[in-house]
PDB file of C-alpha atoms in Angstrom:
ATOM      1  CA  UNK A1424     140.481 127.671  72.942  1.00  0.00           C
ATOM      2  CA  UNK A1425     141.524 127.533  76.738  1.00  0.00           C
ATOM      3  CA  UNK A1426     142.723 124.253  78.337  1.00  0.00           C
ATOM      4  CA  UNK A1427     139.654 123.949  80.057  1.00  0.00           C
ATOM      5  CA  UNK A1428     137.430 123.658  76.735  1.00  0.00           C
ATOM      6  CA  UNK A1429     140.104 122.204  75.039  1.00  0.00           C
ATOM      7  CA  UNK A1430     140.391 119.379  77.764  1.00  0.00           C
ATOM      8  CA  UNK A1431     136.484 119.431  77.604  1.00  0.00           C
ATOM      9  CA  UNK A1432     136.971 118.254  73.806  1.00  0.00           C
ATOM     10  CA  UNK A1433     139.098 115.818  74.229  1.00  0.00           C
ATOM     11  CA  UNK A1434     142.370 117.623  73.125  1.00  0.00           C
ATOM     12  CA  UNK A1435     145.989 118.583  75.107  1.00  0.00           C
ATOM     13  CA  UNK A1436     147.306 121.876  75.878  1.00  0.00           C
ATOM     14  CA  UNK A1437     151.276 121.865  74.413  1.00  0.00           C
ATOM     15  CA  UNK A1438     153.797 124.040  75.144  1.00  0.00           C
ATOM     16  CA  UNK A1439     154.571 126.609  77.907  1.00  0.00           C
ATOM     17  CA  UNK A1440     152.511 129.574  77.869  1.00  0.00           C
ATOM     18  CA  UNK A1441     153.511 132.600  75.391  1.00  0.00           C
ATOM     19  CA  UNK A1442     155.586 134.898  77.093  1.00  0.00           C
ATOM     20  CA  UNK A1443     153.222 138.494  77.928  1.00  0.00           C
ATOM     21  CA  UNK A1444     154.007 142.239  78.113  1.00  0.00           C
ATOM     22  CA  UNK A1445     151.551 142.018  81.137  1.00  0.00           C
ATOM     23  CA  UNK A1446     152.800 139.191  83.493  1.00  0.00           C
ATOM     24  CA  UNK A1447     150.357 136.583  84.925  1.00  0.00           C
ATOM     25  CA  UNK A1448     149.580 136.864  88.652  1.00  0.00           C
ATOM     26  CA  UNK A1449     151.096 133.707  90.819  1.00  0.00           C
ATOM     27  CA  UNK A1450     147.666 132.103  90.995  1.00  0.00           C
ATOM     28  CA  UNK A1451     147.649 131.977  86.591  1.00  0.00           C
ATOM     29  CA  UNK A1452     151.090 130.870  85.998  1.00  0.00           C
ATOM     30  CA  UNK A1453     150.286 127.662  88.695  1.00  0.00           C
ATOM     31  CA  UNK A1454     148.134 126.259  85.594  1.00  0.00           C
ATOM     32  CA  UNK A1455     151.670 126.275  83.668  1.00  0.00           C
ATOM     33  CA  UNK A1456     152.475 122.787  83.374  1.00  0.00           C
ATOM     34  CA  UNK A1457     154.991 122.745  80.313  1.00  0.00           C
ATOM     35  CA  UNK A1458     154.825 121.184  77.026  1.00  0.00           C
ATOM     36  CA  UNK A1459     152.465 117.839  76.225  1.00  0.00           C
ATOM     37  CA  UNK A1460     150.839 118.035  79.498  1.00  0.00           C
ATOM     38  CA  UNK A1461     147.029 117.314  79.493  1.00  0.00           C
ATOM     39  CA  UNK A1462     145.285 119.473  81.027  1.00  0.00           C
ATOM     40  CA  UNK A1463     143.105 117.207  82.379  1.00  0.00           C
ATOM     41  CA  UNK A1464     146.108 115.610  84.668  1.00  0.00           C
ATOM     42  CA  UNK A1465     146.307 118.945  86.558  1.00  0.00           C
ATOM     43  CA  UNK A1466     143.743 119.291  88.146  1.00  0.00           C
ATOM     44  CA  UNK A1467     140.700 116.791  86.812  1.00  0.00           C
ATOM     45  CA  UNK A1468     137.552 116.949  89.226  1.00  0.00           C
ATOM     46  CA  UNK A1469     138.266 120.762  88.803  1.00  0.00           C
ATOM     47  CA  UNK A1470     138.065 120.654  84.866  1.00  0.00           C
ATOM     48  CA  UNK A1471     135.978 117.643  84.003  1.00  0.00           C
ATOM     49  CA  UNK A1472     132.551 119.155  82.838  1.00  0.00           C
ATOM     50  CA  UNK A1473     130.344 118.737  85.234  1.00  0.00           C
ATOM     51  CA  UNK A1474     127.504 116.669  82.754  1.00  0.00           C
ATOM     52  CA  UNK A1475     130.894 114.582  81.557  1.00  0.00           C
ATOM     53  CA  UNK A1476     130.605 112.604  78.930  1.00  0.00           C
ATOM     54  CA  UNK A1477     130.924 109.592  79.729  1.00  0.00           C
ATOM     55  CA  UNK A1478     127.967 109.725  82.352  1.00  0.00           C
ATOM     56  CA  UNK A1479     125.500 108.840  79.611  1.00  0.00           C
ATOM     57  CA  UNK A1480     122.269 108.962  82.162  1.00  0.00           C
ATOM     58  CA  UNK A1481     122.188 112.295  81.352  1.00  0.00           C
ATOM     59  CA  UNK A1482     121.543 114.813  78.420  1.00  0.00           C
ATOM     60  CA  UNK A1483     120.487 117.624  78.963  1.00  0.00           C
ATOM     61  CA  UNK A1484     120.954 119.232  82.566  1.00  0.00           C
ATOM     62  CA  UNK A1485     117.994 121.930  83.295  1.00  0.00           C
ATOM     63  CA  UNK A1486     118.790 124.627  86.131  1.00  0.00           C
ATOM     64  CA  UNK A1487     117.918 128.178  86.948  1.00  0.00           C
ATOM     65  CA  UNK A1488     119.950 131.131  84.970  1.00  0.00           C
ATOM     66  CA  UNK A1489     119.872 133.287  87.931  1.00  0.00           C
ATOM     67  CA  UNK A1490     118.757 133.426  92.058  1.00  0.00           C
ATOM     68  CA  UNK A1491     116.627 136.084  91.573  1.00  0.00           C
ATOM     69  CA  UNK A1492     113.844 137.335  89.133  1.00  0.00           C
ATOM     70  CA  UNK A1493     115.170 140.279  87.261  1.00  0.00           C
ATOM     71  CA  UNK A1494     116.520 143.176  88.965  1.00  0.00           C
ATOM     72  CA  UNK A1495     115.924 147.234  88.381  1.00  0.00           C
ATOM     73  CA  UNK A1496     118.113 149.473  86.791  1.00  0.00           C
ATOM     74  CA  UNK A1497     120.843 150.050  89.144  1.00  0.00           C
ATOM     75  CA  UNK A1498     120.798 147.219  91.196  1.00  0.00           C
ATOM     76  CA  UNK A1499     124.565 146.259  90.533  1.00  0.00           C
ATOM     77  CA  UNK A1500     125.870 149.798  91.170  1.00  0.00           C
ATOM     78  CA  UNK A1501     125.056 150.029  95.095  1.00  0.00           C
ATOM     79  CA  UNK A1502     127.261 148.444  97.868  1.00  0.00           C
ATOM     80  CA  UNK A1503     127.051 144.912  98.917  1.00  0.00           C
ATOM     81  CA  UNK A1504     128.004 144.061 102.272  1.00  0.00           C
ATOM     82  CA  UNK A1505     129.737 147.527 102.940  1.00  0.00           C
ATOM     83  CA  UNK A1506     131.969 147.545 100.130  1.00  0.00           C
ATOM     84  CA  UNK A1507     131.608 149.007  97.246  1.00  0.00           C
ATOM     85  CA  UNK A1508     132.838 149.886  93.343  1.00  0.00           C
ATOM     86  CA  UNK A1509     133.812 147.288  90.971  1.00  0.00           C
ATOM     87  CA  UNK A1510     134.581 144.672  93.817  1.00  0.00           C
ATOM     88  CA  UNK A1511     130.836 145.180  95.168  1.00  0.00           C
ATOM     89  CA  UNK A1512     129.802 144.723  91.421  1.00  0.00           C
ATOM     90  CA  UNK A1513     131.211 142.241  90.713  1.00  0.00           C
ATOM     91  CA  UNK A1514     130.335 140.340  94.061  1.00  0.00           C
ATOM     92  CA  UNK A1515     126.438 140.990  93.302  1.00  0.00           C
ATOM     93  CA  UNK A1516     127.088 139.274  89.782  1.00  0.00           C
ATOM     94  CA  UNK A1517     128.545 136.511  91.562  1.00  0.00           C
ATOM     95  CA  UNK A1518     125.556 135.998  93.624  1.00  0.00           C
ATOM     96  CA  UNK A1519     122.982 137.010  90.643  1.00  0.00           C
ATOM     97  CA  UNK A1520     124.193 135.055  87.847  1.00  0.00           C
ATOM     98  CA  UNK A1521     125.744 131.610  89.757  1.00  0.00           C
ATOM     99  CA  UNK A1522     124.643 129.169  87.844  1.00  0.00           C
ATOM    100  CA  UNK A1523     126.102 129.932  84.065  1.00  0.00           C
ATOM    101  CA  UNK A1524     129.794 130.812  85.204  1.00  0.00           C
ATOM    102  CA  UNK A1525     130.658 126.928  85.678  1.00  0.00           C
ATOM    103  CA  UNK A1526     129.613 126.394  81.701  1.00  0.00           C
ATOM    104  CA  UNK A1527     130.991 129.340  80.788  1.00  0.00           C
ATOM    105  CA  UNK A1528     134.752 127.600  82.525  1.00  0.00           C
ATOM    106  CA  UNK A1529     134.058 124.109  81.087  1.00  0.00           C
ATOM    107  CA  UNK A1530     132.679 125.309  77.468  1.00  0.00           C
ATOM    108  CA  UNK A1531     129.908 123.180  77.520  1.00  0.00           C
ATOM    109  CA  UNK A1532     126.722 124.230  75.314  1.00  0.00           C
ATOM    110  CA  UNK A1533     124.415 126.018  77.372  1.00  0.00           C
ATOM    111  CA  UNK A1534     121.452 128.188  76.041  1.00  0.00           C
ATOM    112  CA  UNK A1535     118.621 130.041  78.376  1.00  0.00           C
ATOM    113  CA  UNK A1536     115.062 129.539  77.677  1.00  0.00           C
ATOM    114  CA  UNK A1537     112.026 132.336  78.849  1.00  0.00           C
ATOM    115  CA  UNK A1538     109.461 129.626  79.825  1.00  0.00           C
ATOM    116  CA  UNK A1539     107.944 131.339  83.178  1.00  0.00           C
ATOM    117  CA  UNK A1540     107.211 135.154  84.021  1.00  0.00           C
ATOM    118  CA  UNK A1541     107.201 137.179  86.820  1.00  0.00           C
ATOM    119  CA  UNK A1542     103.483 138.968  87.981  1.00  0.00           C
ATOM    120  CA  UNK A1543     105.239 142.090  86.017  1.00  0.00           C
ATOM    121  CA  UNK A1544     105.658 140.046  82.553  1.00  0.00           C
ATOM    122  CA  UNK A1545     109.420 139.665  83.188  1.00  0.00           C
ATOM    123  CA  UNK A1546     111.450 136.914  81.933  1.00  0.00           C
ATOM    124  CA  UNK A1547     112.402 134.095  84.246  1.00  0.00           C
ATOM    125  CA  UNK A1548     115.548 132.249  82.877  1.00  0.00           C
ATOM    126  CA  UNK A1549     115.955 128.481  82.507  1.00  0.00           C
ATOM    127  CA  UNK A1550     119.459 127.022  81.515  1.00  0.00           C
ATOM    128  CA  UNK A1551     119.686 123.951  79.476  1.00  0.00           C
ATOM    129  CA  UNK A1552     123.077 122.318  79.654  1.00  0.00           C
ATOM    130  CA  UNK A1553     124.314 119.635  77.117  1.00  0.00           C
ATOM    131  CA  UNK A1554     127.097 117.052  76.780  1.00  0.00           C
ATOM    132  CA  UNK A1555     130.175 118.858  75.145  1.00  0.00           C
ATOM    133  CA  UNK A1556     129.888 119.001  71.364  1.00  0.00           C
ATOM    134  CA  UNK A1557     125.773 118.571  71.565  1.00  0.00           C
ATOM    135  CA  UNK A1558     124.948 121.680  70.877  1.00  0.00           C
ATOM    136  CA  UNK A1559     122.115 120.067  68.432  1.00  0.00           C
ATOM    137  CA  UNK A1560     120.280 118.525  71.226  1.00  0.00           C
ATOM    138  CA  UNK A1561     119.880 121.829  73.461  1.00  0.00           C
ATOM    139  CA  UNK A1562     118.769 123.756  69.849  1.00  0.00           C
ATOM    140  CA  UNK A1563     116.649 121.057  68.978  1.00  0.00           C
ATOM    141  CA  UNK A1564     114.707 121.084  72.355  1.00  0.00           C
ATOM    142  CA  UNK A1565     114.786 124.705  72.657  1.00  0.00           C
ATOM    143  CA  UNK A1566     112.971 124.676  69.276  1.00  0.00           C
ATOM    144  CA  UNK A1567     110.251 122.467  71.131  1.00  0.00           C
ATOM    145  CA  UNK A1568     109.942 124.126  73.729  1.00  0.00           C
ATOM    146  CA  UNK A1569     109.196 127.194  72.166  1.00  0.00           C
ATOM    147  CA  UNK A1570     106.800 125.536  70.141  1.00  0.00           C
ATOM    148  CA  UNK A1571     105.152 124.207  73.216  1.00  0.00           C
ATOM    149  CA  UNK A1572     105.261 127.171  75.191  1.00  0.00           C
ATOM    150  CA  UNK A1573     105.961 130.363  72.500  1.00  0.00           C
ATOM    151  CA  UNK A1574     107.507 133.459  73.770  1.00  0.00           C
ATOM    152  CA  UNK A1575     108.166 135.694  70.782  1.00  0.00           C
ATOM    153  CA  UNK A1576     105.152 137.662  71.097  1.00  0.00           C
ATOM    154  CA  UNK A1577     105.835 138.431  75.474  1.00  0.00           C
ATOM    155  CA  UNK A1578     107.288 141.610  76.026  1.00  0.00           C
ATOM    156  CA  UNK A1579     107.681 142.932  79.666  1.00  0.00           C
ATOM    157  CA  UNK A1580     105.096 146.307  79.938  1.00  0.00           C
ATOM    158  CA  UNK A1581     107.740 148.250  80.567  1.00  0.00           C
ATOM    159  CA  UNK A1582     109.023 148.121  76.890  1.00  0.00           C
TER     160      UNK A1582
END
């Protein structure tokens, strides 16, 4: 588990890192913050979930899976901005898919949901976010909501 998710549950990171064939650029080896150290000491508004724990208000955080309704075969390959190759790629992700990469650092339980359609029958995304370790809840209310709304049965045409 990284420190992040392992910070998220409550544990600590010991020990320096293992030593690598393939070095670690300057920015990695800043997180190395020798043995006992908790993680969440570093740097902790950076790695504190952002649905933390404590904050009991909440349970389940609902937000978009992506900023735009699916795209067509290709879309990531062309240039963005100019540039282009794997930098251009991976800036279009970025700017696609912003919304899941923070859960994906902090480990909480996220799931996506198909609960709206475009005018072509494609699937429109929503993220459900839970409280580390709930993983039930999100499950549980993704069950309902498929009750409420099924989706098994859609299938874009162009399947």
């Amino acid at each position: 588990m990284g420190a992040v998710g392992h910070h998220a549950a409550g544990g600590r990171v010991a020990g320096a890192p293992a030593a690598s064939a393939h070095p670690l650029p300057p920015r990695a080896r800043a997180g190395a913050v020798g043995p006992g150290r908790d993680a969440g000491d570093v740097h902790p508004p950076r790695l504190r979930p952002p649905v933390h724990p404590g904050d009991q208000r909440l349970r389940v955080l609902l937000a978009p899976v992506c900023t735009l309704p699916p795209r067509p075969v290709g879309w990531f390959d062309g240039p963005v901005d100019g540039v282009t190759g794997g930098a251009a790629d991976f800036e279009r992700q970025k700017r696609y898919a912003a919304f899941p990469a923070v859960y994906n650092v902090t480990g909480q339980p996220a799931l996506s949901v198909p609960l709206w359609w475009t005018p072509e029958g494609l699937p429109i995304g929503t993220m459900l976010v839970g409280r580390p370790a709930e993983e039930t809840t999100l499950l549980s209310l993704a069950a309902q909501l498929e009750e409420s709304r099924p989706w098994a049965h859609r299938h874009p045409a162009t399947w």
